[in-house]
Amino acid sequence: MLPAFGKQNQFSKMYLFQRVSDLQTYLTTERVNNRSVGFVPTMGALHAGHLKLVKRSLAENQITVASIFVNPTQFNDASDLEKYPRTLGKDLEMLAGVGCDVVFLPQVATIYPTDLNTEVTIDFGGLDQVLEGAQRPGHFAGVAQVVNRLLNIVQPHYLYLGQKDYQQQLIIKRLIAVLQLPVKVVVVATERESDGLAMSSRNLLLDPELRPRSVLLQQTLEGAKNRLAAGEPVPEIEKWALEQLTQPDFNPEYFSIVNGENLLPPDPATLPDLVVACTAVWAGKVRLIDNLVLRGSL
Ligand code: AMP
């Protein structure tokens, strides 16, 4: 059951919009009054990582819009889409709790009207071919499609993205550059559980026995950072990391140390200024991703 839209809902200060026209009428007035608009797109099942983005936007803008939309086009596996956690009531409480101004809750038919082709074809310069792109065909085309649609609808001044999805933020920056969209990207550091596991909506799906052991990803990333600092060659670190991540019920898809600008293997002779390790690991039936800056800073 969806709550009432507009301002007449149980969250006294937060507007909920489902229709584009209602959202745009509201935002146009705000923009006319010279208020800067920050936007945090999400797929719901919110946690403190999402709220960190919302809080950052609240601190830097007069109006913060969060969206909740489980985007079907970025799932390359139908059962993954089906089992993606949906916790709308709790999400809205969390957003109201931090003082979010507006929540946009579009329907699939609003983002993807059947009579419109909303796909975007962008040359990502190879960014979409590696790591997640290599493992999840079509995933980034779906991400680009939904982010382009949402940016056209919301037209924010600032877009808040998590470092948790390292490759995604690079792809979205490229999308914005290619399409010359008038928005600036702010990347927010990954929020972690107290044991180090990166917060993720998918953590809700983890087998309780595997949840404490999933700290393995962050530990391996930290281990890789120490090894790189000690001068160990990148291929050896990657090999070590894959061995670490191969445990009963844990199965790594990749552990790659890359140039943080272009996601290519770093030149061993002169390491680039920004070196990032990215990994995807199956923990039972749940696919977890994480990353860590090994050298330099974002
Ligand atoms: P999602 O709902 O998973 O699509 O994520 C929405 C936004 O929240 C994306 O920009 C993510 O990168 C960001 N995000 C997800 N998890 C975290 C986290 N643990 N820390 C910071 N940002 C996050």
PDB file of C-alpha atoms and ligand atoms in Angstrom:
ATOM      1  CA  MET A   1       0.000   0.000   0.000  1.00  0.00           C
ATOM      2  CA  LEU A   2       1.427   3.346  -1.002  1.00  0.00           C
ATOM      3  CA  PRO A   3       0.929   6.315   1.312  1.00  0.00           C
ATOM      4  CA  ALA A   4      -0.926   9.383   0.072  1.00  0.00           C
ATOM      5  CA  PHE A   5       1.005  11.502  -2.413  1.00  0.00           C
ATOM      6  CA  GLY A   6       1.719  15.236  -2.243  1.00  0.00           C
ATOM      7  CA  LYS A   7       2.064  16.721   1.177  1.00  0.00           C
ATOM      8  CA  GLN A   8      -0.975  15.125   2.776  1.00  0.00           C
ATOM      9  CA  ASN A   9       0.782  12.041   4.109  1.00  0.00           C
ATOM     10  CA  GLN A  10       1.881  10.792   7.478  1.00  0.00           C
ATOM     11  CA  PHE A  11       5.325  12.397   7.086  1.00  0.00           C
ATOM     12  CA  SER A  12       4.400  15.951   7.917  1.00  0.00           C
ATOM     13  CA  LYS A  13       7.257  17.727   6.129  1.00  0.00           C
ATOM     14  CA  MET A  14       8.117  15.335   3.289  1.00  0.00           C
ATOM     15  CA  TYR A  15       6.494  15.486  -0.125  1.00  0.00           C
ATOM     16  CA  LEU A  16       5.813  12.206  -1.900  1.00  0.00           C
ATOM     17  CA  PHE A  17       5.329  12.315  -5.654  1.00  0.00           C
ATOM     18  CA  GLN A  18       4.474   9.549  -8.056  1.00  0.00           C
ATOM     19  CA  ARG A  19       3.669  11.639 -11.132  1.00  0.00           C
ATOM     20  CA  VAL A  20       6.347  13.509 -13.049  1.00  0.00           C
ATOM     21  CA  SER A  21       4.098  16.538 -13.554  1.00  0.00           C
ATOM     22  CA  ASP A  22       3.486  16.905  -9.802  1.00  0.00           C
ATOM     23  CA  LEU A  23       7.182  16.605  -8.999  1.00  0.00           C
ATOM     24  CA  GLN A  24       8.150  19.069 -11.730  1.00  0.00           C
ATOM     25  CA  THR A  25       5.521  21.632 -10.714  1.00  0.00           C
ATOM     26  CA  TYR A  26       6.920  21.560  -7.199  1.00  0.00           C
ATOM     27  CA  LEU A  27      10.583  21.685  -8.267  1.00  0.00           C
ATOM     28  CA  THR A  28      10.035  24.461 -10.820  1.00  0.00           C
ATOM     29  CA  THR A  29       8.782  26.741  -8.060  1.00  0.00           C
ATOM     30  CA  GLU A  30      11.787  25.871  -5.923  1.00  0.00           C
ATOM     31  CA  ARG A  31      14.214  26.515  -8.770  1.00  0.00           C
ATOM     32  CA  VAL A  32      12.571  29.849  -9.575  1.00  0.00           C
ATOM     33  CA  ASN A  33      13.317  30.763  -5.960  1.00  0.00           C
ATOM     34  CA  ASN A  34      16.981  29.981  -6.636  1.00  0.00           C
ATOM     35  CA  ARG A  35      17.069  26.932  -4.429  1.00  0.00           C
ATOM     36  CA  SER A  36      19.637  24.334  -5.314  1.00  0.00           C
ATOM     37  CA  VAL A  37      18.330  20.813  -5.788  1.00  0.00           C
ATOM     38  CA  GLY A  38      20.298  17.717  -4.751  1.00  0.00           C
ATOM     39  CA  PHE A  39      19.218  14.292  -5.970  1.00  0.00           C
ATOM     40  CA  VAL A  40      19.826  10.832  -4.514  1.00  0.00           C
ATOM     41  CA  PRO A  41      18.563   8.017  -6.762  1.00  0.00           C
ATOM     42  CA  THR A  42      18.066   4.672  -4.992  1.00  0.00           C
ATOM     43  CA  MET A  43      16.420   1.307  -5.460  1.00  0.00           C
ATOM     44  CA  GLY A  44      15.044   1.338  -1.909  1.00  0.00           C
ATOM     45  CA  ALA A  45      15.725  -1.149   0.914  1.00  0.00           C
ATOM     46  CA  LEU A  46      17.492   1.810   2.420  1.00  0.00           C
ATOM     47  CA  HIS A  47      20.305   1.664   4.951  1.00  0.00           C
ATOM     48  CA  ALA A  48      22.728   4.104   6.553  1.00  0.00           C
ATOM     49  CA  GLY A  49      24.794   4.242   3.326  1.00  0.00           C
ATOM     50  CA  HIS A  50      21.872   5.708   1.401  1.00  0.00           C
ATOM     51  CA  LEU A  51      21.129   8.071   4.286  1.00  0.00           C
ATOM     52  CA  LYS A  52      24.712   9.317   4.195  1.00  0.00           C
ATOM     53  CA  LEU A  53      24.100  10.481   0.617  1.00  0.00           C
ATOM     54  CA  VAL A  54      20.804  12.084   1.599  1.00  0.00           C
ATOM     55  CA  LYS A  55      22.401  13.875   4.572  1.00  0.00           C
ATOM     56  CA  ARG A  56      25.225  15.158   2.397  1.00  0.00           C
ATOM     57  CA  SER A  57      22.699  16.507  -0.084  1.00  0.00           C
ATOM     58  CA  LEU A  58      20.664  18.093   2.705  1.00  0.00           C
ATOM     59  CA  ALA A  59      23.802  19.815   3.976  1.00  0.00           C
ATOM     60  CA  GLU A  60      24.714  21.161   0.526  1.00  0.00           C
ATOM     61  CA  ASN A  61      21.323  22.021  -1.006  1.00  0.00           C
ATOM     62  CA  GLN A  62      18.070  23.699  -0.088  1.00  0.00           C
ATOM     63  CA  ILE A  63      15.996  20.875  -1.552  1.00  0.00           C
ATOM     64  CA  THR A  64      16.851  17.187  -1.510  1.00  0.00           C
ATOM     65  CA  VAL A  65      14.986  14.726  -3.697  1.00  0.00           C
ATOM     66  CA  ALA A  66      15.425  10.982  -3.170  1.00  0.00           C
ATOM     67  CA  SER A  67      13.930   8.500  -5.592  1.00  0.00           C
ATOM     68  CA  ILE A  68      13.008   4.897  -4.960  1.00  0.00           C
ATOM     69  CA  PHE A  69      12.715   2.851  -8.126  1.00  0.00           C
ATOM     70  CA  VAL A  70      13.801  -0.752  -8.573  1.00  0.00           C
ATOM     71  CA  ASN A  71      14.984  -0.413 -12.137  1.00  0.00           C
ATOM     72  CA  PRO A  72      14.082  -3.515 -14.143  1.00  0.00           C
ATOM     73  CA  THR A  73      16.407  -2.725 -17.051  1.00  0.00           C
ATOM     74  CA  GLN A  74      19.604  -3.032 -15.002  1.00  0.00           C
ATOM     75  CA  PHE A  75      18.865  -6.568 -13.823  1.00  0.00           C
ATOM     76  CA  ASN A  76      20.242  -9.123 -16.213  1.00  0.00           C
ATOM     77  CA  ASP A  77      18.688 -11.901 -14.132  1.00  0.00           C
ATOM     78  CA  ALA A  78      14.899 -12.000 -13.637  1.00  0.00           C
ATOM     79  CA  SER A  79      15.086 -13.850 -10.318  1.00  0.00           C
ATOM     80  CA  ASP A  80      17.541 -11.253  -8.977  1.00  0.00           C
ATOM     81  CA  LEU A  81      14.983  -8.532  -9.770  1.00  0.00           C
ATOM     82  CA  GLU A  82      12.221 -10.545  -8.167  1.00  0.00           C
ATOM     83  CA  LYS A  83      14.079 -11.179  -4.923  1.00  0.00           C
ATOM     84  CA  TYR A  84      15.480  -7.636  -4.641  1.00  0.00           C
ATOM     85  CA  PRO A  85      14.349  -6.466  -1.172  1.00  0.00           C
ATOM     86  CA  ARG A  86      11.446  -4.005  -1.029  1.00  0.00           C
ATOM     87  CA  THR A  87      10.842  -2.186   2.263  1.00  0.00           C
ATOM     88  CA  LEU A  88       8.950   0.951   1.241  1.00  0.00           C
ATOM     89  CA  GLY A  89       7.269   1.809   4.558  1.00  0.00           C
ATOM     90  CA  LYS A  90      10.547   1.629   6.450  1.00  0.00           C
ATOM     91  CA  ASP A  91      12.377   3.503   3.659  1.00  0.00           C
ATOM     92  CA  LEU A  92       9.968   6.429   3.902  1.00  0.00           C
ATOM     93  CA  GLU A  93      10.306   6.532   7.677  1.00  0.00           C
ATOM     94  CA  MET A  94      14.092   6.619   7.354  1.00  0.00           C
ATOM     95  CA  LEU A  95      13.976   9.407   4.773  1.00  0.00           C
ATOM     96  CA  ALA A  96      11.530  11.431   6.869  1.00  0.00           C
ATOM     97  CA  GLY A  97      13.756  10.774   9.897  1.00  0.00           C
ATOM     98  CA  VAL A  98      16.739  12.561   8.334  1.00  0.00           C
ATOM     99  CA  GLY A  99      14.596  15.382   6.955  1.00  0.00           C
ATOM    100  CA  CYS A 100      14.521  14.498   3.255  1.00  0.00           C
ATOM    101  CA  ASP A 101      12.342  17.054   1.454  1.00  0.00           C
ATOM    102  CA  VAL A 102      10.916  15.063  -1.444  1.00  0.00           C
ATOM    103  CA  VAL A 103      10.598  11.398  -2.387  1.00  0.00           C
ATOM    104  CA  PHE A 104       9.873  10.443  -5.984  1.00  0.00           C
ATOM    105  CA  LEU A 105       8.273   7.014  -6.332  1.00  0.00           C
ATOM    106  CA  PRO A 106       7.657   6.509 -10.038  1.00  0.00           C
ATOM    107  CA  GLN A 107       5.909   3.532 -11.537  1.00  0.00           C
ATOM    108  CA  VAL A 108       7.671   1.441 -14.180  1.00  0.00           C
ATOM    109  CA  ALA A 109       5.285   2.771 -16.861  1.00  0.00           C
ATOM    110  CA  THR A 110       6.265   6.342 -15.946  1.00  0.00           C
ATOM    111  CA  ILE A 111       9.981   5.742 -16.415  1.00  0.00           C
ATOM    112  CA  TYR A 112       9.501   3.410 -19.376  1.00  0.00           C
ATOM    113  CA  PRO A 113       6.305   4.271 -21.286  1.00  0.00           C
ATOM    114  CA  THR A 114       5.710   1.437 -23.707  1.00  0.00           C
ATOM    115  CA  ASP A 115       5.341   3.836 -26.659  1.00  0.00           C
ATOM    116  CA  LEU A 116       8.711   5.545 -26.104  1.00  0.00           C
ATOM    117  CA  ASN A 117      12.202   4.256 -26.706  1.00  0.00           C
ATOM    118  CA  THR A 118      14.136   5.560 -23.709  1.00  0.00           C
ATOM    119  CA  GLU A 119      17.368   3.660 -24.307  1.00  0.00           C
ATOM    120  CA  VAL A 120      20.599   5.641 -24.542  1.00  0.00           C
ATOM    121  CA  THR A 121      23.592   4.492 -26.508  1.00  0.00           C
ATOM    122  CA  ILE A 122      26.728   5.961 -25.025  1.00  0.00           C
ATOM    123  CA  ASP A 123      30.349   5.237 -25.802  1.00  0.00           C
ATOM    124  CA  PHE A 124      31.704   4.592 -22.334  1.00  0.00           C
ATOM    125  CA  GLY A 125      35.228   4.241 -23.667  1.00  0.00           C
ATOM    126  CA  GLY A 126      35.489   0.662 -22.406  1.00  0.00           C
ATOM    127  CA  LEU A 127      34.421   1.480 -18.815  1.00  0.00           C
ATOM    128  CA  ASP A 128      31.356  -0.715 -19.289  1.00  0.00           C
ATOM    129  CA  GLN A 129      33.274  -3.706 -20.666  1.00  0.00           C
ATOM    130  CA  VAL A 130      35.214  -4.716 -17.552  1.00  0.00           C
ATOM    131  CA  LEU A 131      34.472  -5.803 -13.947  1.00  0.00           C
ATOM    132  CA  GLU A 132      30.690  -5.613 -13.436  1.00  0.00           C
ATOM    133  CA  GLY A 133      30.189  -4.937 -17.144  1.00  0.00           C
ATOM    134  CA  ALA A 134      31.946  -8.162 -18.083  1.00  0.00           C
ATOM    135  CA  GLN A 135      29.944 -10.198 -15.565  1.00  0.00           C
ATOM    136  CA  ARG A 136      26.520  -8.598 -16.019  1.00  0.00           C
ATOM    137  CA  PRO A 137      25.831  -7.998 -19.736  1.00  0.00           C
ATOM    138  CA  GLY A 138      23.463  -5.064 -20.295  1.00  0.00           C
ATOM    139  CA  HIS A 139      23.670  -3.923 -16.670  1.00  0.00           C
ATOM    140  CA  PHE A 140      25.283  -0.553 -17.357  1.00  0.00           C
ATOM    141  CA  ALA A 141      23.080   0.115 -20.385  1.00  0.00           C
ATOM    142  CA  GLY A 142      20.162  -0.224 -17.937  1.00  0.00           C
ATOM    143  CA  VAL A 143      21.852   2.012 -15.374  1.00  0.00           C
ATOM    144  CA  ALA A 144      22.545   4.671 -18.005  1.00  0.00           C
ATOM    145  CA  GLN A 145      18.959   4.467 -19.244  1.00  0.00           C
ATOM    146  CA  VAL A 146      17.384   4.955 -15.827  1.00  0.00           C
ATOM    147  CA  VAL A 147      19.806   7.631 -14.631  1.00  0.00           C
ATOM    148  CA  ASN A 148      19.306   9.600 -17.838  1.00  0.00           C
ATOM    149  CA  ARG A 149      15.515   9.370 -17.437  1.00  0.00           C
ATOM    150  CA  LEU A 150      15.661  10.360 -13.779  1.00  0.00           C
ATOM    151  CA  LEU A 151      18.047  13.269 -14.408  1.00  0.00           C
ATOM    152  CA  ASN A 152      15.797  14.566 -17.182  1.00  0.00           C
ATOM    153  CA  ILE A 153      12.812  14.382 -14.861  1.00  0.00           C
ATOM    154  CA  VAL A 154      14.368  15.809 -11.686  1.00  0.00           C
ATOM    155  CA  GLN A 155      16.916  18.181 -13.298  1.00  0.00           C
ATOM    156  CA  PRO A 156      18.961  18.492 -10.110  1.00  0.00           C
ATOM    157  CA  HIS A 157      21.975  20.738  -9.648  1.00  0.00           C
ATOM    158  CA  TYR A 158      23.878  18.003  -7.793  1.00  0.00           C
ATOM    159  CA  LEU A 159      23.726  14.224  -8.075  1.00  0.00           C
ATOM    160  CA  TYR A 160      24.881  12.140  -5.082  1.00  0.00           C
ATOM    161  CA  LEU A 161      26.397   8.719  -5.780  1.00  0.00           C
ATOM    162  CA  GLY A 162      28.110   6.154  -3.569  1.00  0.00           C
ATOM    163  CA  GLN A 163      31.692   5.010  -3.919  1.00  0.00           C
ATOM    164  CA  LYS A 164      30.288   1.566  -3.083  1.00  0.00           C
ATOM    165  CA  ASP A 165      29.411   1.276  -6.783  1.00  0.00           C
ATOM    166  CA  TYR A 166      32.770   2.536  -8.007  1.00  0.00           C
ATOM    167  CA  GLN A 167      32.377   1.584 -11.648  1.00  0.00           C
ATOM    168  CA  GLN A 168      28.821   2.917 -11.713  1.00  0.00           C
ATOM    169  CA  GLN A 169      29.869   6.409 -10.621  1.00  0.00           C
ATOM    170  CA  LEU A 170      32.509   6.503 -13.384  1.00  0.00           C
ATOM    171  CA  ILE A 171      29.936   5.394 -15.961  1.00  0.00           C
ATOM    172  CA  ILE A 172      27.401   7.983 -14.796  1.00  0.00           C
ATOM    173  CA  LYS A 173      30.031  10.737 -14.918  1.00  0.00           C
ATOM    174  CA  ARG A 174      30.766   9.690 -18.508  1.00  0.00           C
ATOM    175  CA  LEU A 175      27.045   9.676 -19.369  1.00  0.00           C
ATOM    176  CA  ILE A 176      26.749  13.217 -18.003  1.00  0.00           C
ATOM    177  CA  ALA A 177      29.814  14.346 -19.957  1.00  0.00           C
ATOM    178  CA  VAL A 178      28.690  12.791 -23.253  1.00  0.00           C
ATOM    179  CA  LEU A 179      25.141  14.156 -22.982  1.00  0.00           C
ATOM    180  CA  GLN A 180      26.348  17.472 -21.521  1.00  0.00           C
ATOM    181  CA  LEU A 181      23.805  17.251 -18.718  1.00  0.00           C
ATOM    182  CA  PRO A 182      23.887  20.286 -16.421  1.00  0.00           C
ATOM    183  CA  VAL A 183      24.523  18.447 -13.165  1.00  0.00           C
ATOM    184  CA  LYS A 184      27.551  17.986 -10.923  1.00  0.00           C
ATOM    185  CA  VAL A 185      28.361  14.631  -9.353  1.00  0.00           C
ATOM    186  CA  VAL A 186      29.303  14.228  -5.696  1.00  0.00           C
ATOM    187  CA  VAL A 187      30.756  10.835  -4.739  1.00  0.00           C
ATOM    188  CA  VAL A 188      30.255   9.794  -1.109  1.00  0.00           C
ATOM    189  CA  ALA A 189      32.548   7.312   0.688  1.00  0.00           C
ATOM    190  CA  THR A 190      31.239   3.824   1.392  1.00  0.00           C
ATOM    191  CA  GLU A 191      29.389   3.407   4.676  1.00  0.00           C
ATOM    192  CA  ARG A 192      30.261   0.151   6.436  1.00  0.00           C
ATOM    193  CA  GLU A 193      28.790  -2.014   9.181  1.00  0.00           C
ATOM    194  CA  SER A 194      30.760  -1.991  12.448  1.00  0.00           C
ATOM    195  CA  ASP A 195      32.671  -5.126  11.376  1.00  0.00           C
ATOM    196  CA  GLY A 196      33.651  -3.571   8.034  1.00  0.00           C
ATOM    197  CA  LEU A 197      31.111  -5.125   5.638  1.00  0.00           C
ATOM    198  CA  ALA A 198      30.010  -2.508   3.111  1.00  0.00           C
ATOM    199  CA  MET A 199      26.355  -1.660   3.658  1.00  0.00           C
ATOM    200  CA  SER A 200      24.172  -2.992   0.877  1.00  0.00           C
ATOM    201  CA  SER A 201      20.491  -3.701   0.377  1.00  0.00           C
ATOM    202  CA  ARG A 202      21.557  -7.207  -0.592  1.00  0.00           C
ATOM    203  CA  ASN A 203      22.992  -7.827   2.901  1.00  0.00           C
ATOM    204  CA  LEU A 204      19.378  -8.387   3.958  1.00  0.00           C
ATOM    205  CA  LEU A 205      19.382 -11.506   1.779  1.00  0.00           C
ATOM    206  CA  LEU A 206      22.550 -12.997   3.292  1.00  0.00           C
ATOM    207  CA  ASP A 207      22.326 -16.319   5.036  1.00  0.00           C
ATOM    208  CA  PRO A 208      22.698 -15.500   8.793  1.00  0.00           C
ATOM    209  CA  GLU A 209      25.620 -17.916   9.015  1.00  0.00           C
ATOM    210  CA  LEU A 210      27.418 -16.169   6.149  1.00  0.00           C
ATOM    211  CA  ARG A 211      26.744 -12.608   7.313  1.00  0.00           C
ATOM    212  CA  PRO A 212      29.602 -12.431   9.887  1.00  0.00           C
ATOM    213  CA  ARG A 213      31.958 -14.219   7.491  1.00  0.00           C
ATOM    214  CA  SER A 214      31.225 -11.689   4.726  1.00  0.00           C
ATOM    215  CA  VAL A 215      33.686  -9.303   6.376  1.00  0.00           C
ATOM    216  CA  LEU A 216      36.145 -11.370   4.336  1.00  0.00           C
ATOM    217  CA  LEU A 217      35.703  -8.967   1.395  1.00  0.00           C
ATOM    218  CA  GLN A 218      36.769  -5.878   3.311  1.00  0.00           C
ATOM    219  CA  GLN A 219      39.595  -7.731   5.031  1.00  0.00           C
ATOM    220  CA  THR A 220      40.928  -8.920   1.693  1.00  0.00           C
ATOM    221  CA  LEU A 221      40.728  -5.408   0.247  1.00  0.00           C
ATOM    222  CA  GLU A 222      42.643  -4.037   3.241  1.00  0.00           C
ATOM    223  CA  GLY A 223      45.194  -6.847   2.859  1.00  0.00           C
ATOM    224  CA  ALA A 224      45.663  -5.906  -0.789  1.00  0.00           C
ATOM    225  CA  LYS A 225      46.228  -2.287   0.201  1.00  0.00           C
ATOM    226  CA  ASN A 226      48.992  -3.288   2.625  1.00  0.00           C
ATOM    227  CA  ARG A 227      50.613  -5.544   0.050  1.00  0.00           C
ATOM    228  CA  LEU A 228      50.613  -2.832  -2.607  1.00  0.00           C
ATOM    229  CA  ALA A 229      52.131  -0.384  -0.127  1.00  0.00           C
ATOM    230  CA  ALA A 230      54.826  -2.997   0.613  1.00  0.00           C
ATOM    231  CA  GLY A 231      55.687  -3.104  -3.093  1.00  0.00           C
ATOM    232  CA  GLU A 232      54.160  -6.485  -4.019  1.00  0.00           C
ATOM    233  CA  PRO A 233      53.385  -6.737  -7.765  1.00  0.00           C
ATOM    234  CA  VAL A 234      49.713  -6.300  -8.701  1.00  0.00           C
ATOM    235  CA  PRO A 235      49.229  -9.746 -10.358  1.00  0.00           C
ATOM    236  CA  GLU A 236      50.557 -11.452  -7.234  1.00  0.00           C
ATOM    237  CA  ILE A 237      48.232  -9.478  -4.990  1.00  0.00           C
ATOM    238  CA  GLU A 238      45.260 -10.351  -7.209  1.00  0.00           C
ATOM    239  CA  LYS A 239      46.199 -14.036  -7.056  1.00  0.00           C
ATOM    240  CA  TRP A 240      46.549 -13.885  -3.267  1.00  0.00           C
ATOM    241  CA  ALA A 241      43.199 -12.104  -2.940  1.00  0.00           C
ATOM    242  CA  LEU A 242      41.328 -14.649  -5.072  1.00  0.00           C
ATOM    243  CA  GLU A 243      42.756 -17.432  -2.903  1.00  0.00           C
ATOM    244  CA  GLN A 244      41.678 -15.591   0.254  1.00  0.00           C
ATOM    245  CA  LEU A 245      38.165 -15.138  -1.103  1.00  0.00           C
ATOM    246  CA  THR A 246      37.779 -18.781  -2.083  1.00  0.00           C
ATOM    247  CA  GLN A 247      36.283 -20.368   1.038  1.00  0.00           C
ATOM    248  CA  PRO A 248      33.433 -22.766   1.724  1.00  0.00           C
ATOM    249  CA  ASP A 249      30.276 -20.905   0.520  1.00  0.00           C
ATOM    250  CA  PHE A 250      32.410 -18.018  -0.793  1.00  0.00           C
ATOM    251  CA  ASN A 251      33.220 -17.818  -4.454  1.00  0.00           C
ATOM    252  CA  PRO A 252      34.932 -14.788  -5.996  1.00  0.00           C
ATOM    253  CA  GLU A 253      33.939 -13.657  -9.497  1.00  0.00           C
ATOM    254  CA  TYR A 254      36.786 -11.206  -9.783  1.00  0.00           C
ATOM    255  CA  PHE A 255      39.287  -9.292  -7.730  1.00  0.00           C
ATOM    256  CA  SER A 256      40.904  -6.656  -9.914  1.00  0.00           C
ATOM    257  CA  ILE A 257      43.352  -3.924  -9.098  1.00  0.00           C
ATOM    258  CA  VAL A 258      42.818  -1.151 -11.612  1.00  0.00           C
ATOM    259  CA  ASN A 259      43.669   2.393 -12.524  1.00  0.00           C
ATOM    260  CA  GLY A 260      40.879   4.294 -10.736  1.00  0.00           C
ATOM    261  CA  GLU A 261      40.390   6.677 -13.669  1.00  0.00           C
ATOM    262  CA  ASN A 262      39.873   4.211 -16.519  1.00  0.00           C
ATOM    263  CA  LEU A 263      39.572   0.783 -14.832  1.00  0.00           C
ATOM    264  CA  LEU A 264      42.491  -0.572 -16.861  1.00  0.00           C
ATOM    265  CA  PRO A 265      45.281  -2.680 -15.329  1.00  0.00           C
ATOM    266  CA  PRO A 266      47.812  -0.292 -13.800  1.00  0.00           C
ATOM    267  CA  ASP A 267      51.178   0.141 -15.460  1.00  0.00           C
ATOM    268  CA  PRO A 268      53.559  -1.835 -13.211  1.00  0.00           C
ATOM    269  CA  ALA A 269      56.485   0.507 -13.981  1.00  0.00           C
ATOM    270  CA  THR A 270      54.731   3.684 -12.834  1.00  0.00           C
ATOM    271  CA  LEU A 271      51.651   3.091 -10.738  1.00  0.00           C
ATOM    272  CA  PRO A 272      48.895   5.637 -11.522  1.00  0.00           C
ATOM    273  CA  ASP A 273      47.939   8.257  -8.915  1.00  0.00           C
ATOM    274  CA  LEU A 274      44.661   6.487  -8.225  1.00  0.00           C
ATOM    275  CA  VAL A 275      44.667   2.709  -7.789  1.00  0.00           C
ATOM    276  CA  VAL A 276      41.479   0.904  -6.775  1.00  0.00           C
ATOM    277  CA  ALA A 277      40.739  -2.728  -5.994  1.00  0.00           C
ATOM    278  CA  CYS A 278      37.279  -3.909  -7.017  1.00  0.00           C
ATOM    279  CA  THR A 279      35.753  -7.268  -6.196  1.00  0.00           C
ATOM    280  CA  ALA A 280      32.577  -9.277  -6.645  1.00  0.00           C
ATOM    281  CA  VAL A 281      32.069 -12.370  -4.515  1.00  0.00           C
ATOM    282  CA  TRP A 282      29.234 -14.845  -4.159  1.00  0.00           C
ATOM    283  CA  ALA A 283      28.391 -15.423  -0.501  1.00  0.00           C
ATOM    284  CA  GLY A 284      26.074 -18.391  -0.834  1.00  0.00           C
ATOM    285  CA  LYS A 285      23.378 -17.202  -3.256  1.00  0.00           C
ATOM    286  CA  VAL A 286      24.047 -13.499  -2.709  1.00  0.00           C
ATOM    287  CA  ARG A 287      26.422 -11.543  -4.900  1.00  0.00           C
ATOM    288  CA  LEU A 288      28.353  -8.890  -2.970  1.00  0.00           C
ATOM    289  CA  ILE A 289      30.541  -6.152  -4.433  1.00  0.00           C
ATOM    290  CA  ASP A 290      33.044  -3.908  -2.704  1.00  0.00           C
ATOM    291  CA  ASN A 291      36.063  -1.777  -3.501  1.00  0.00           C
ATOM    292  CA  LEU A 292      38.863   0.113  -1.808  1.00  0.00           C
ATOM    293  CA  VAL A 293      41.180   2.875  -2.907  1.00  0.00           C
ATOM    294  CA  LEU A 294      44.643   1.326  -2.543  1.00  0.00           C
ATOM    295  CA  ARG A 295      46.622   4.361  -3.587  1.00  0.00           C
ATOM    296  CA  GLY A 296      45.710   8.059  -3.877  1.00  0.00           C
ATOM    297  CA  SER A 297      42.305   9.485  -3.041  1.00  0.00           C
ATOM    298  CA  LEU A 298      39.028  10.198  -4.825  1.00  0.00           C
TER     299      LEU A 298
HETATM  300  P1  AMP B   1      21.168   1.403  -4.732  1.00  0.00           P
HETATM  301  O1  AMP B   1      19.888   1.600  -3.988  1.00  0.00           O
HETATM  302  O2  AMP B   1      21.907   0.178  -4.339  1.00  0.00           O
HETATM  303  O3  AMP B   1      20.986   1.573  -6.217  1.00  0.00           O
HETATM  304  O4  AMP B   1      22.128   2.586  -4.283  1.00  0.00           O
HETATM  305  C1  AMP B   1      21.742   3.936  -4.391  1.00  0.00           C
HETATM  306  C2  AMP B   1      22.945   4.808  -4.150  1.00  0.00           C
HETATM  307  O5  AMP B   1      23.447   4.572  -2.834  1.00  0.00           O
HETATM  308  C3  AMP B   1      24.099   4.510  -5.119  1.00  0.00           C
HETATM  309  O6  AMP B   1      24.714   5.746  -5.497  1.00  0.00           O
HETATM  310  C4  AMP B   1      25.006   3.661  -4.281  1.00  0.00           C
HETATM  311  O7  AMP B   1      26.361   3.716  -4.686  1.00  0.00           O
HETATM  312  C5  AMP B   1      24.828   4.286  -2.913  1.00  0.00           C
HETATM  313  N1  AMP B   1      25.211   3.343  -1.871  1.00  0.00           N
HETATM  314  C6  AMP B   1      24.840   2.049  -1.748  1.00  0.00           C
HETATM  315  N2  AMP B   1      25.446   1.476  -0.698  1.00  0.00           N
HETATM  316  C7  AMP B   1      26.231   2.431  -0.135  1.00  0.00           C
HETATM  317  C8  AMP B   1      27.121   2.456   0.983  1.00  0.00           C
HETATM  318  N3  AMP B   1      27.333   1.378   1.740  1.00  0.00           N
HETATM  319  N4  AMP B   1      27.760   3.604   1.267  1.00  0.00           N
HETATM  320  C9  AMP B   1      27.570   4.719   0.490  1.00  0.00           C
HETATM  321  N5  AMP B   1      26.742   4.761  -0.575  1.00  0.00           N
HETATM  322  C10 AMP B   1      26.078   3.630  -0.887  1.00  0.00           C
END
